[in-house]
Amino acid sequence: MCAINRLFLNAEKFITGRDWVMVLGDDSSLSNLNATLLTLDQFTNVIAPLVTGALVTWAGLRETVAIFGVASLLSMASKSIFLRLIYKSNPLLQVKKDKKEDVSADPFANSRLNESAMHTYWRQISFPAAFGMSLLFMTVMGFDGLAVGYGSSAGLPEYIIGAFRSFGSATAIFGAFSYAYLEKRYSVATSGLLGLVVQQLFAVLAVISVFLAGSPMNLSGYFGNFTVNGWWHDLVHSFDGNNNSTNANPHVDWKHFTSDGVSLESIFVFLIAIASARYGLWCLDLAITHIMQVTIPERERNTVFGMHNALCQTFSVLKDVLVIILPLPATFAICIFISYGFVTCGHLFFLYYLVKTRSLSTVGKKSSSIREENEEFSRL
């Protein structure tokens, strides 16, 4: 049921956040709309765990589930009404008019109806940037269950991990506001390149963290005693909750900065790095989304964004498979190294797009001067 819900939820997000937003706004307000949608999404990520925890503590688990069930039905009904009102109040949403090209004037329009979704995705001008963005999903350096589990295995209390998650959401919101500001005053290339640099710097810091005191990395010991039977045993029993090695009540000595006698230096640097990197990630994410929105023809927009999301989720699944193959904290460093490689490749694809479209020349220039240069070029 969750999978079916996610399917239609993604479809709704594509329609409203990638397609309708192009009609409801214009080129000058598109970046602000994208940033607003992302900020609302991240804000709910901050308050949702707090509300859930408070309800479970105050009302109990079954009662909380009942409250969420009723709230979901009310949300579905109200959202349907609001979306219908928006659709009916805006005539442009009721007409499929391509802003970028005249379909009747395109001699290849009919032949493109039979091409695959992958080919439609590949031939877009924004393909290098979009594919680079999908590579960023092949990483364990994000605040999902993997980072939480890694932090717990290092002996961090749950409230510390929760604080890091809130900090990560806050940096993402700050990144969204920064993108809107920079894109309006400079260019999409400037804001995207800033995000790339910030994410790359903190990704390097995350890699460095595995060599610091308290790191569980022990590759020589693991591979020195590696056997297929031992690996299979660790893989199977990594799913046993009762055999989880995480200490439920770790003893943290803040004076010596240790947990159960193990230094917290490595895990703190890692969590600070991945939380801070979210500033750059969302600057870059919004820049690539903006590029895709303004360069993809309307009749192909849902196809391309659907294919893009499929690629993103494919790399996300590959990341999960990687952790299943290497389930121990001692080998988590390998996952970090591989993740850094994919993140760097994604950045290189974005840089290739900037070079290919000659957008690097706009980096650091104010939007007013860019418009003047374009007008001068048009007159020539």
mmCIF file of C-alpha atoms in Angstrom:
data_model
loop_
_atom_site.group_PDB
_atom_site.id
_atom_site.type_symbol
_atom_site.label_atom_id
_atom_site.label_comp_id
_atom_site.label_asym_id
_atom_site.label_seq_id
_atom_site.Cartn_x
_atom_site.Cartn_y
_atom_site.Cartn_z
ATOM 1 C CA MET A 1 0.000 0.000 0.000
ATOM 2 C CA CYS A 2 2.897 2.360 0.732
ATOM 3 C CA ALA A 3 4.374 1.581 -2.692
ATOM 4 C CA ILE A 4 1.060 2.370 -4.409
ATOM 5 C CA ASN A 5 0.780 5.567 -2.385
ATOM 6 C CA ARG A 6 4.313 6.596 -3.376
ATOM 7 C CA LEU A 7 3.531 5.943 -7.048
ATOM 8 C CA PHE A 8 0.586 8.321 -7.170
ATOM 9 C CA LEU A 9 2.227 10.807 -4.806
ATOM 10 C CA ASN A 10 5.163 11.127 -7.213
ATOM 11 C CA ALA A 11 2.748 11.555 -10.133
ATOM 12 C CA GLU A 12 0.996 14.358 -8.255
ATOM 13 C CA LYS A 13 4.323 16.015 -7.437
ATOM 14 C CA PHE A 14 5.363 15.942 -11.104
ATOM 15 C CA ILE A 15 2.097 17.519 -12.219
ATOM 16 C CA THR A 16 2.042 20.313 -9.636
ATOM 17 C CA GLY A 17 5.721 20.908 -8.870
ATOM 18 C CA ARG A 18 7.172 20.420 -12.353
ATOM 19 C CA ASP A 19 4.345 21.169 -14.812
ATOM 20 C CA TRP A 20 1.692 23.412 -13.241
ATOM 21 C CA VAL A 21 4.321 25.629 -11.659
ATOM 22 C CA MET A 22 5.480 26.576 -15.166
ATOM 23 C CA VAL A 23 1.996 27.890 -15.956
ATOM 24 C CA LEU A 24 1.200 29.473 -12.599
ATOM 25 C CA GLY A 25 4.463 31.410 -12.610
ATOM 26 C CA ASP A 26 6.726 33.017 -15.166
ATOM 27 C CA ASP A 27 10.464 33.036 -15.793
ATOM 28 C CA SER A 28 11.047 35.721 -13.156
ATOM 29 C CA SER A 29 9.109 33.958 -10.379
ATOM 30 C CA LEU A 30 9.914 30.332 -11.221
ATOM 31 C CA SER A 31 12.951 30.131 -8.938
ATOM 32 C CA ASN A 32 10.962 31.576 -6.021
ATOM 33 C CA LEU A 33 8.143 29.088 -6.567
ATOM 34 C CA ASN A 34 10.548 26.146 -6.689
ATOM 35 C CA ALA A 35 12.333 27.352 -3.557
ATOM 36 C CA THR A 36 9.015 27.854 -1.749
ATOM 37 C CA LEU A 37 7.846 24.318 -2.563
ATOM 38 C CA LEU A 38 11.150 22.864 -1.359
ATOM 39 C CA THR A 39 11.107 24.973 1.818
ATOM 40 C CA LEU A 40 7.606 23.752 2.684
ATOM 41 C CA ASP A 41 8.707 20.167 2.047
ATOM 42 C CA GLN A 42 11.747 20.513 4.309
ATOM 43 C CA PHE A 43 9.734 22.329 6.991
ATOM 44 C CA THR A 44 7.341 19.390 7.206
ATOM 45 C CA ASN A 45 10.370 17.085 7.522
ATOM 46 C CA VAL A 46 11.398 19.091 10.584
ATOM 47 C CA ILE A 47 8.048 19.152 12.365
ATOM 48 C CA ALA A 48 6.731 15.695 11.368
ATOM 49 C CA PRO A 49 9.007 13.696 13.746
ATOM 50 C CA LEU A 50 8.229 16.135 16.570
ATOM 51 C CA VAL A 51 4.459 15.853 16.067
ATOM 52 C CA THR A 52 4.625 12.075 15.693
ATOM 53 C CA GLY A 53 6.714 11.647 18.835
ATOM 54 C CA ALA A 54 4.439 13.925 20.844
ATOM 55 C CA LEU A 55 1.291 12.107 19.711
ATOM 56 C CA VAL A 56 2.706 8.644 20.400
ATOM 57 C CA THR A 57 3.815 9.744 23.856
ATOM 58 C CA TRP A 58 0.572 11.541 24.681
ATOM 59 C CA ALA A 59 -2.073 9.356 23.003
ATOM 60 C CA GLY A 60 -0.430 5.997 22.311
ATOM 61 C CA LEU A 61 0.470 4.150 19.114
ATOM 62 C CA ARG A 62 -2.985 2.911 18.048
ATOM 63 C CA GLU A 63 -4.614 6.265 18.724
ATOM 64 C CA THR A 64 -1.880 8.047 16.775
ATOM 65 C CA VAL A 65 -2.443 5.768 13.780
ATOM 66 C CA ALA A 66 -6.181 6.524 13.954
ATOM 67 C CA ILE A 67 -5.462 10.278 14.096
ATOM 68 C CA PHE A 68 -3.178 10.025 11.058
ATOM 69 C CA GLY A 69 -5.803 7.988 9.189
ATOM 70 C CA VAL A 70 -8.501 10.617 9.723
ATOM 71 C CA ALA A 71 -6.033 13.437 8.952
ATOM 72 C CA SER A 72 -5.053 11.715 5.688
ATOM 73 C CA LEU A 73 -8.670 11.499 4.558
ATOM 74 C CA LEU A 74 -9.271 15.172 5.392
ATOM 75 C CA SER A 75 -6.032 16.126 3.655
ATOM 76 C CA MET A 76 -6.980 14.165 0.531
ATOM 77 C CA ALA A 77 -10.417 15.800 0.360
ATOM 78 C CA SER A 78 -9.145 19.341 0.929
ATOM 79 C CA LYS A 79 -6.245 18.885 -1.488
ATOM 80 C CA SER A 80 -8.622 17.657 -4.190
ATOM 81 C CA ILE A 81 -10.815 20.725 -3.701
ATOM 82 C CA PHE A 82 -7.863 23.130 -3.801
ATOM 83 C CA LEU A 83 -6.316 21.546 -6.900
ATOM 84 C CA ARG A 84 -9.644 21.621 -8.711
ATOM 85 C CA LEU A 85 -10.170 25.291 -7.801
ATOM 86 C CA ILE A 86 -6.686 26.151 -9.085
ATOM 87 C CA TYR A 87 -7.317 24.216 -12.289
ATOM 88 C CA LYS A 88 -10.682 25.853 -12.939
ATOM 89 C CA SER A 89 -9.481 29.368 -12.084
ATOM 90 C CA ASN A 90 -6.524 29.289 -14.481
ATOM 91 C CA PRO A 91 -7.494 28.775 -18.161
ATOM 92 C CA LEU A 92 -3.877 28.162 -19.164
ATOM 93 C CA LEU A 93 -3.855 24.910 -17.189
ATOM 94 C CA GLN A 94 -6.724 23.652 -19.352
ATOM 95 C CA VAL A 95 -4.841 24.173 -22.616
ATOM 96 C CA LYS A 96 -1.789 22.163 -23.641
ATOM 97 C CA LYS A 97 0.194 24.913 -25.302
ATOM 98 C CA ASP A 98 3.910 24.482 -25.684
ATOM 99 C CA LYS A 99 5.842 27.616 -24.840
ATOM 100 C CA LYS A 100 9.080 26.410 -26.346
ATOM 101 C CA GLU A 101 8.148 25.111 -29.777
ATOM 102 C CA ASP A 102 5.247 24.886 -32.176
ATOM 103 C CA VAL A 103 4.333 21.213 -32.447
ATOM 104 C CA SER A 104 2.701 21.667 -35.836
ATOM 105 C CA ALA A 105 5.928 23.177 -37.162
ATOM 106 C CA ASP A 106 8.035 20.267 -35.936
ATOM 107 C CA PRO A 107 8.481 17.762 -38.816
ATOM 108 C CA PHE A 108 9.683 15.099 -36.351
ATOM 109 C CA ALA A 109 6.732 15.445 -33.934
ATOM 110 C CA ASN A 110 4.907 12.319 -35.125
ATOM 111 C CA SER A 111 8.016 10.132 -35.207
ATOM 112 C CA ARG A 112 8.888 11.144 -31.646
ATOM 113 C CA LEU A 113 5.572 9.766 -30.403
ATOM 114 C CA ASN A 114 6.934 6.236 -30.883
ATOM 115 C CA GLU A 115 10.351 6.724 -29.275
ATOM 116 C CA SER A 116 11.204 5.311 -25.878
ATOM 117 C CA ALA A 117 11.072 7.361 -22.697
ATOM 118 C CA MET A 118 14.812 6.841 -22.245
ATOM 119 C CA HIS A 119 15.566 8.261 -25.689
ATOM 120 C CA THR A 120 13.300 11.242 -25.043
ATOM 121 C CA TYR A 121 15.188 11.844 -21.809
ATOM 122 C CA TRP A 122 18.596 11.408 -23.468
ATOM 123 C CA ARG A 123 18.073 13.888 -26.322
ATOM 124 C CA GLN A 124 17.143 16.793 -24.043
ATOM 125 C CA ILE A 125 19.554 19.712 -23.821
ATOM 126 C CA SER A 126 19.469 19.361 -20.047
ATOM 127 C CA PHE A 127 20.396 15.640 -20.092
ATOM 128 C CA PRO A 128 23.968 16.035 -18.709
ATOM 129 C CA ALA A 129 22.753 18.118 -15.765
ATOM 130 C CA ALA A 130 19.743 15.861 -15.126
ATOM 131 C CA PHE A 131 21.773 12.647 -15.287
ATOM 132 C CA GLY A 132 24.361 14.193 -12.995
ATOM 133 C CA MET A 133 21.592 14.926 -10.516
ATOM 134 C CA SER A 134 20.440 11.287 -10.604
ATOM 135 C CA LEU A 135 23.980 10.134 -9.750
ATOM 136 C CA LEU A 136 23.742 12.109 -6.502
ATOM 137 C CA PHE A 137 21.164 9.581 -5.263
ATOM 138 C CA MET A 138 23.838 6.854 -5.194
ATOM 139 C CA THR A 139 25.186 7.973 -1.829
ATOM 140 C CA VAL A 140 25.102 6.970 1.821
ATOM 141 C CA MET A 141 26.008 10.563 2.718
ATOM 142 C CA GLY A 142 22.412 11.630 3.190
ATOM 143 C CA PHE A 143 20.219 11.875 6.259
ATOM 144 C CA ASP A 144 18.215 8.691 5.802
ATOM 145 C CA GLY A 145 18.055 5.504 7.845
ATOM 146 C CA LEU A 146 21.611 4.568 6.865
ATOM 147 C CA ALA A 147 23.176 7.640 8.457
ATOM 148 C CA VAL A 148 20.954 7.225 11.533
ATOM 149 C CA GLY A 149 22.007 3.588 11.883
ATOM 150 C CA TYR A 150 25.671 4.498 11.424
ATOM 151 C CA GLY A 151 25.366 7.172 14.110
ATOM 152 C CA SER A 152 23.630 4.751 16.485
ATOM 153 C CA SER A 153 26.307 2.112 15.948
ATOM 154 C CA ALA A 154 28.914 4.702 16.962
ATOM 155 C CA GLY A 155 27.150 5.200 20.292
ATOM 156 C CA LEU A 156 25.348 8.498 19.708
ATOM 157 C CA PRO A 157 22.150 9.080 21.709
ATOM 158 C CA GLU A 158 18.948 9.413 19.696
ATOM 159 C CA TYR A 159 18.409 13.050 20.671
ATOM 160 C CA ILE A 160 21.827 13.981 19.245
ATOM 161 C CA ILE A 161 21.033 12.230 15.966
ATOM 162 C CA GLY A 162 17.643 13.982 15.909
ATOM 163 C CA ALA A 163 19.364 17.322 16.431
ATOM 164 C CA PHE A 164 21.657 16.640 13.467
ATOM 165 C CA ARG A 165 18.646 15.753 11.303
ATOM 166 C CA SER A 166 16.948 19.014 12.239
ATOM 167 C CA PHE A 167 20.172 20.887 11.467
ATOM 168 C CA GLY A 168 20.309 19.157 8.075
ATOM 169 C CA SER A 169 16.742 20.232 7.273
ATOM 170 C CA ALA A 170 17.563 23.787 8.376
ATOM 171 C CA THR A 171 20.596 23.957 6.069
ATOM 172 C CA ALA A 172 18.432 22.640 3.219
ATOM 173 C CA ILE A 173 15.907 25.437 3.821
ATOM 174 C CA PHE A 174 18.739 27.976 3.939
ATOM 175 C CA GLY A 175 20.039 26.541 0.668
ATOM 176 C CA ALA A 176 16.615 26.984 -0.943
ATOM 177 C CA PHE A 177 16.447 30.644 0.119
ATOM 178 C CA SER A 178 20.026 31.212 -1.050
ATOM 179 C CA TYR A 179 19.222 29.711 -4.439
ATOM 180 C CA ALA A 180 16.222 32.004 -4.929
ATOM 181 C CA TYR A 181 18.337 35.024 -3.975
ATOM 182 C CA LEU A 182 21.341 34.129 -6.140
ATOM 183 C CA GLU A 183 19.293 33.051 -9.157
ATOM 184 C CA LYS A 184 17.357 36.305 -9.153
ATOM 185 C CA ARG A 185 20.426 38.537 -8.830
ATOM 186 C CA TYR A 186 22.929 36.472 -10.784
ATOM 187 C CA SER A 187 22.076 33.323 -12.748
ATOM 188 C CA VAL A 188 21.086 29.669 -12.478
ATOM 189 C CA ALA A 189 24.664 28.712 -13.318
ATOM 190 C CA THR A 190 26.046 30.796 -10.442
ATOM 191 C CA SER A 191 23.694 29.328 -7.834
ATOM 192 C CA GLY A 192 24.193 25.789 -9.151
ATOM 193 C CA LEU A 193 27.972 26.095 -9.191
ATOM 194 C CA LEU A 194 27.960 27.457 -5.637
ATOM 195 C CA GLY A 195 25.926 24.460 -4.522
ATOM 196 C CA LEU A 196 28.328 22.123 -6.306
ATOM 197 C CA VAL A 197 31.376 23.626 -4.565
ATOM 198 C CA VAL A 198 29.757 23.536 -1.112
ATOM 199 C CA GLN A 199 28.563 19.952 -1.488
ATOM 200 C CA GLN A 200 31.940 18.842 -2.830
ATOM 201 C CA LEU A 201 33.843 20.411 0.080
ATOM 202 C CA PHE A 202 31.665 18.758 2.715
ATOM 203 C CA ALA A 203 31.718 15.453 0.829
ATOM 204 C CA VAL A 204 35.527 15.537 1.079
ATOM 205 C CA LEU A 205 35.152 16.227 4.814
ATOM 206 C CA ALA A 206 32.870 13.178 5.123
ATOM 207 C CA VAL A 207 35.551 11.030 3.463
ATOM 208 C CA ILE A 208 38.201 12.422 5.821
ATOM 209 C CA SER A 209 36.008 11.498 8.816
ATOM 210 C CA VAL A 210 36.588 7.760 8.315
ATOM 211 C CA PHE A 211 40.304 8.271 9.098
ATOM 212 C CA LEU A 212 39.707 10.142 12.375
ATOM 213 C CA ALA A 213 39.703 8.808 15.920
ATOM 214 C CA GLY A 214 36.755 6.571 16.744
ATOM 215 C CA SER A 215 36.163 5.455 13.163
ATOM 216 C CA PRO A 216 34.917 1.839 12.989
ATOM 217 C CA MET A 217 36.752 1.306 9.679
ATOM 218 C CA ASN A 218 38.752 -1.924 9.799
ATOM 219 C CA LEU A 219 39.158 -3.023 6.204
ATOM 220 C CA SER A 220 42.340 -5.071 6.728
ATOM 221 C CA GLY A 221 40.783 -6.980 9.604
ATOM 222 C CA TYR A 222 37.528 -7.570 7.720
ATOM 223 C CA PHE A 223 39.026 -8.702 4.416
ATOM 224 C CA GLY A 224 41.879 -10.549 6.175
ATOM 225 C CA ASN A 225 39.330 -12.852 7.780
ATOM 226 C CA PHE A 226 36.806 -12.763 4.947
ATOM 227 C CA THR A 227 34.989 -15.936 3.974
ATOM 228 C CA VAL A 228 31.852 -16.364 1.896
ATOM 229 C CA ASN A 229 30.130 -18.280 4.708
ATOM 230 C CA GLY A 230 31.027 -15.581 7.237
ATOM 231 C CA TRP A 231 29.824 -12.848 4.905
ATOM 232 C CA TRP A 232 26.529 -14.669 4.324
ATOM 233 C CA HIS A 233 26.071 -15.147 8.073
ATOM 234 C CA ASP A 234 26.657 -11.425 8.720
ATOM 235 C CA LEU A 235 24.290 -10.517 5.868
ATOM 236 C CA VAL A 236 21.458 -12.733 7.095
ATOM 237 C CA HIS A 237 21.780 -11.798 10.764
ATOM 238 C CA SER A 238 22.109 -8.074 10.028
ATOM 239 C CA PHE A 239 18.309 -8.152 9.680
ATOM 240 C CA ASP A 240 17.828 -9.593 13.183
ATOM 241 C CA GLY A 241 16.622 -6.786 15.417
ATOM 242 C CA ASN A 242 17.413 -8.716 18.581
ATOM 243 C CA ASN A 243 21.011 -9.141 17.467
ATOM 244 C CA ASN A 244 21.512 -5.469 16.688
ATOM 245 C CA SER A 245 24.848 -4.373 18.111
ATOM 246 C CA THR A 246 23.641 -0.816 18.664
ATOM 247 C CA ASN A 247 23.750 0.145 22.314
ATOM 248 C CA ALA A 248 20.259 1.312 23.292
ATOM 249 C CA ASN A 249 21.590 3.338 26.245
ATOM 250 C CA PRO A 250 25.130 4.468 25.416
ATOM 251 C CA HIS A 251 27.182 6.135 28.113
ATOM 252 C CA VAL A 252 28.444 9.423 26.667
ATOM 253 C CA ASP A 253 31.337 11.154 28.408
ATOM 254 C CA TRP A 254 31.211 14.695 27.030
ATOM 255 C CA LYS A 255 34.287 15.691 29.040
ATOM 256 C CA HIS A 256 36.467 13.257 27.102
ATOM 257 C CA PHE A 257 34.167 13.276 24.041
ATOM 258 C CA THR A 258 33.662 9.498 24.042
ATOM 259 C CA SER A 259 30.771 7.044 24.023
ATOM 260 C CA ASP A 260 31.364 3.805 25.915
ATOM 261 C CA GLY A 261 35.076 4.619 25.758
ATOM 262 C CA VAL A 262 35.126 5.198 21.961
ATOM 263 C CA SER A 263 35.948 8.642 20.563
ATOM 264 C CA LEU A 264 33.064 10.520 18.921
ATOM 265 C CA GLU A 265 35.352 12.609 16.709
ATOM 266 C CA SER A 266 34.790 10.572 13.539
ATOM 267 C CA ILE A 267 31.010 10.291 13.723
ATOM 268 C CA PHE A 268 30.561 13.964 14.698
ATOM 269 C CA VAL A 269 32.642 15.144 11.734
ATOM 270 C CA PHE A 270 30.705 12.789 9.425
ATOM 271 C CA LEU A 271 27.269 13.969 10.577
ATOM 272 C CA ILE A 272 28.292 17.644 10.505
ATOM 273 C CA ALA A 273 29.608 17.148 6.963
ATOM 274 C CA ILE A 274 26.519 15.447 5.530
ATOM 275 C CA ALA A 275 24.165 17.851 7.320
ATOM 276 C CA SER A 276 26.046 20.921 6.037
ATOM 277 C CA ALA A 277 26.326 19.446 2.534
ATOM 278 C CA ARG A 278 22.548 19.660 2.215
ATOM 279 C CA TYR A 279 22.930 23.415 1.666
ATOM 280 C CA GLY A 280 24.897 22.770 -1.505
ATOM 281 C CA LEU A 281 22.753 19.791 -2.487
ATOM 282 C CA TRP A 282 19.529 21.775 -2.562
ATOM 283 C CA CYS A 283 21.116 24.754 -4.324
ATOM 284 C CA LEU A 284 22.277 22.361 -7.025
ATOM 285 C CA ASP A 285 18.993 20.420 -7.044
ATOM 286 C CA LEU A 286 16.918 23.560 -7.557
ATOM 287 C CA ALA A 287 19.267 24.827 -10.265
ATOM 288 C CA ILE A 288 19.027 21.575 -12.259
ATOM 289 C CA THR A 289 15.243 21.418 -11.767
ATOM 290 C CA HIS A 290 14.960 24.986 -13.070
ATOM 291 C CA ILE A 291 17.108 24.126 -16.088
ATOM 292 C CA MET A 292 14.945 21.100 -16.886
ATOM 293 C CA GLN A 293 11.700 23.060 -16.509
ATOM 294 C CA VAL A 294 12.666 25.832 -18.918
ATOM 295 C CA THR A 295 14.362 23.644 -21.555
ATOM 296 C CA ILE A 296 12.019 20.637 -21.821
ATOM 297 C CA PRO A 297 9.046 21.046 -24.201
ATOM 298 C CA GLU A 298 5.678 20.933 -22.449
ATOM 299 C CA ARG A 299 4.396 17.803 -24.203
ATOM 300 C CA GLU A 300 7.506 15.899 -23.081
ATOM 301 C CA ARG A 301 7.818 17.334 -19.583
ATOM 302 C CA ASN A 302 6.019 14.574 -17.673
ATOM 303 C CA THR A 303 7.765 11.867 -19.695
ATOM 304 C CA VAL A 304 11.198 13.328 -19.016
ATOM 305 C CA PHE A 305 10.586 14.016 -15.333
ATOM 306 C CA GLY A 306 9.101 10.546 -14.925
ATOM 307 C CA MET A 307 12.175 8.971 -16.500
ATOM 308 C CA HIS A 308 14.391 11.213 -14.396
ATOM 309 C CA ASN A 309 12.698 10.119 -11.181
ATOM 310 C CA ALA A 310 13.012 6.469 -12.251
ATOM 311 C CA LEU A 311 16.777 6.913 -12.688
ATOM 312 C CA CYS A 312 17.064 8.692 -9.333
ATOM 313 C CA GLN A 313 15.223 5.887 -7.558
ATOM 314 C CA THR A 314 17.292 3.263 -9.396
ATOM 315 C CA PHE A 315 20.522 4.736 -8.048
ATOM 316 C CA SER A 316 18.900 5.018 -4.612
ATOM 317 C CA VAL A 317 18.082 1.291 -4.708
ATOM 318 C CA LEU A 318 21.651 0.501 -5.807
ATOM 319 C CA LYS A 319 22.860 2.415 -2.746
ATOM 320 C CA ASP A 320 20.644 0.252 -0.540
ATOM 321 C CA VAL A 321 21.939 -2.905 -2.236
ATOM 322 C CA LEU A 322 25.506 -1.741 -1.608
ATOM 323 C CA VAL A 323 24.822 -1.406 2.117
ATOM 324 C CA ILE A 324 23.117 -4.813 2.184
ATOM 325 C CA ILE A 325 26.242 -6.352 0.646
ATOM 326 C CA LEU A 326 28.478 -4.499 3.139
ATOM 327 C CA PRO A 327 26.271 -4.340 6.245
ATOM 328 C CA LEU A 328 28.887 -3.852 8.967
ATOM 329 C CA PRO A 329 30.131 -0.516 10.390
ATOM 330 C CA ALA A 330 33.680 -1.737 9.711
ATOM 331 C CA THR A 331 32.970 -1.690 5.954
ATOM 332 C CA PHE A 332 30.803 1.444 5.869
ATOM 333 C CA ALA A 333 33.874 3.423 4.799
ATOM 334 C CA ILE A 334 33.820 1.563 1.468
ATOM 335 C CA CYS A 335 30.246 2.777 0.955
ATOM 336 C CA ILE A 336 31.396 6.328 1.716
ATOM 337 C CA PHE A 337 34.266 6.091 -0.811
ATOM 338 C CA ILE A 338 31.949 4.755 -3.536
ATOM 339 C CA SER A 339 29.360 7.415 -2.705
ATOM 340 C CA TYR A 340 31.964 10.161 -3.041
ATOM 341 C CA GLY A 341 32.884 8.817 -6.467
ATOM 342 C CA PHE A 342 29.273 8.986 -7.658
ATOM 343 C CA VAL A 343 28.758 12.468 -6.197
ATOM 344 C CA THR A 344 31.890 13.715 -7.955
ATOM 345 C CA CYS A 345 30.759 12.157 -11.255
ATOM 346 C CA GLY A 346 27.411 13.922 -10.867
ATOM 347 C CA HIS A 347 29.208 17.218 -10.359
ATOM 348 C CA LEU A 348 31.328 16.621 -13.453
ATOM 349 C CA PHE A 349 28.195 16.007 -15.537
ATOM 350 C CA PHE A 350 26.792 19.353 -14.353
ATOM 351 C CA LEU A 351 30.061 21.113 -15.208
ATOM 352 C CA TYR A 352 29.945 19.476 -18.651
ATOM 353 C CA TYR A 353 26.451 20.911 -19.148
ATOM 354 C CA LEU A 354 27.680 24.399 -18.221
ATOM 355 C CA VAL A 355 30.565 24.106 -20.691
ATOM 356 C CA LYS A 356 28.359 22.618 -23.421
ATOM 357 C CA THR A 357 25.772 25.398 -23.167
ATOM 358 C CA ARG A 358 28.396 28.120 -22.626
ATOM 359 C CA SER A 359 26.770 28.966 -19.280
ATOM 360 C CA LEU A 360 30.113 29.234 -17.484
ATOM 361 C CA SER A 361 30.503 32.707 -18.936
ATOM 362 C CA THR A 362 27.512 33.870 -16.855
ATOM 363 C CA VAL A 363 28.955 32.684 -13.520
ATOM 364 C CA GLY A 364 29.449 35.636 -11.159
ATOM 365 C CA LYS A 365 27.749 38.132 -13.470
ATOM 366 C CA LYS A 366 24.655 39.989 -12.339
ATOM 367 C CA SER A 367 21.434 39.187 -14.165
ATOM 368 C CA SER A 368 21.111 42.797 -15.372
ATOM 369 C CA SER A 369 24.477 42.664 -17.127
ATOM 370 C CA ILE A 370 23.630 39.253 -18.626
ATOM 371 C CA ARG A 371 20.396 40.682 -20.090
ATOM 372 C CA GLU A 372 22.277 43.654 -21.513
ATOM 373 C CA GLU A 373 24.816 41.341 -23.167
ATOM 374 C CA ASN A 374 22.013 39.217 -24.649
ATOM 375 C CA GLU A 375 20.244 42.293 -26.000
ATOM 376 C CA GLU A 376 23.474 43.545 -27.527
ATOM 377 C CA PHE A 377 24.084 40.155 -29.100
ATOM 378 C CA SER A 378 20.546 40.144 -30.526
ATOM 379 C CA ARG A 379 21.075 43.543 -32.141
ATOM 380 C CA LEU A 380 24.275 42.317 -33.757
#
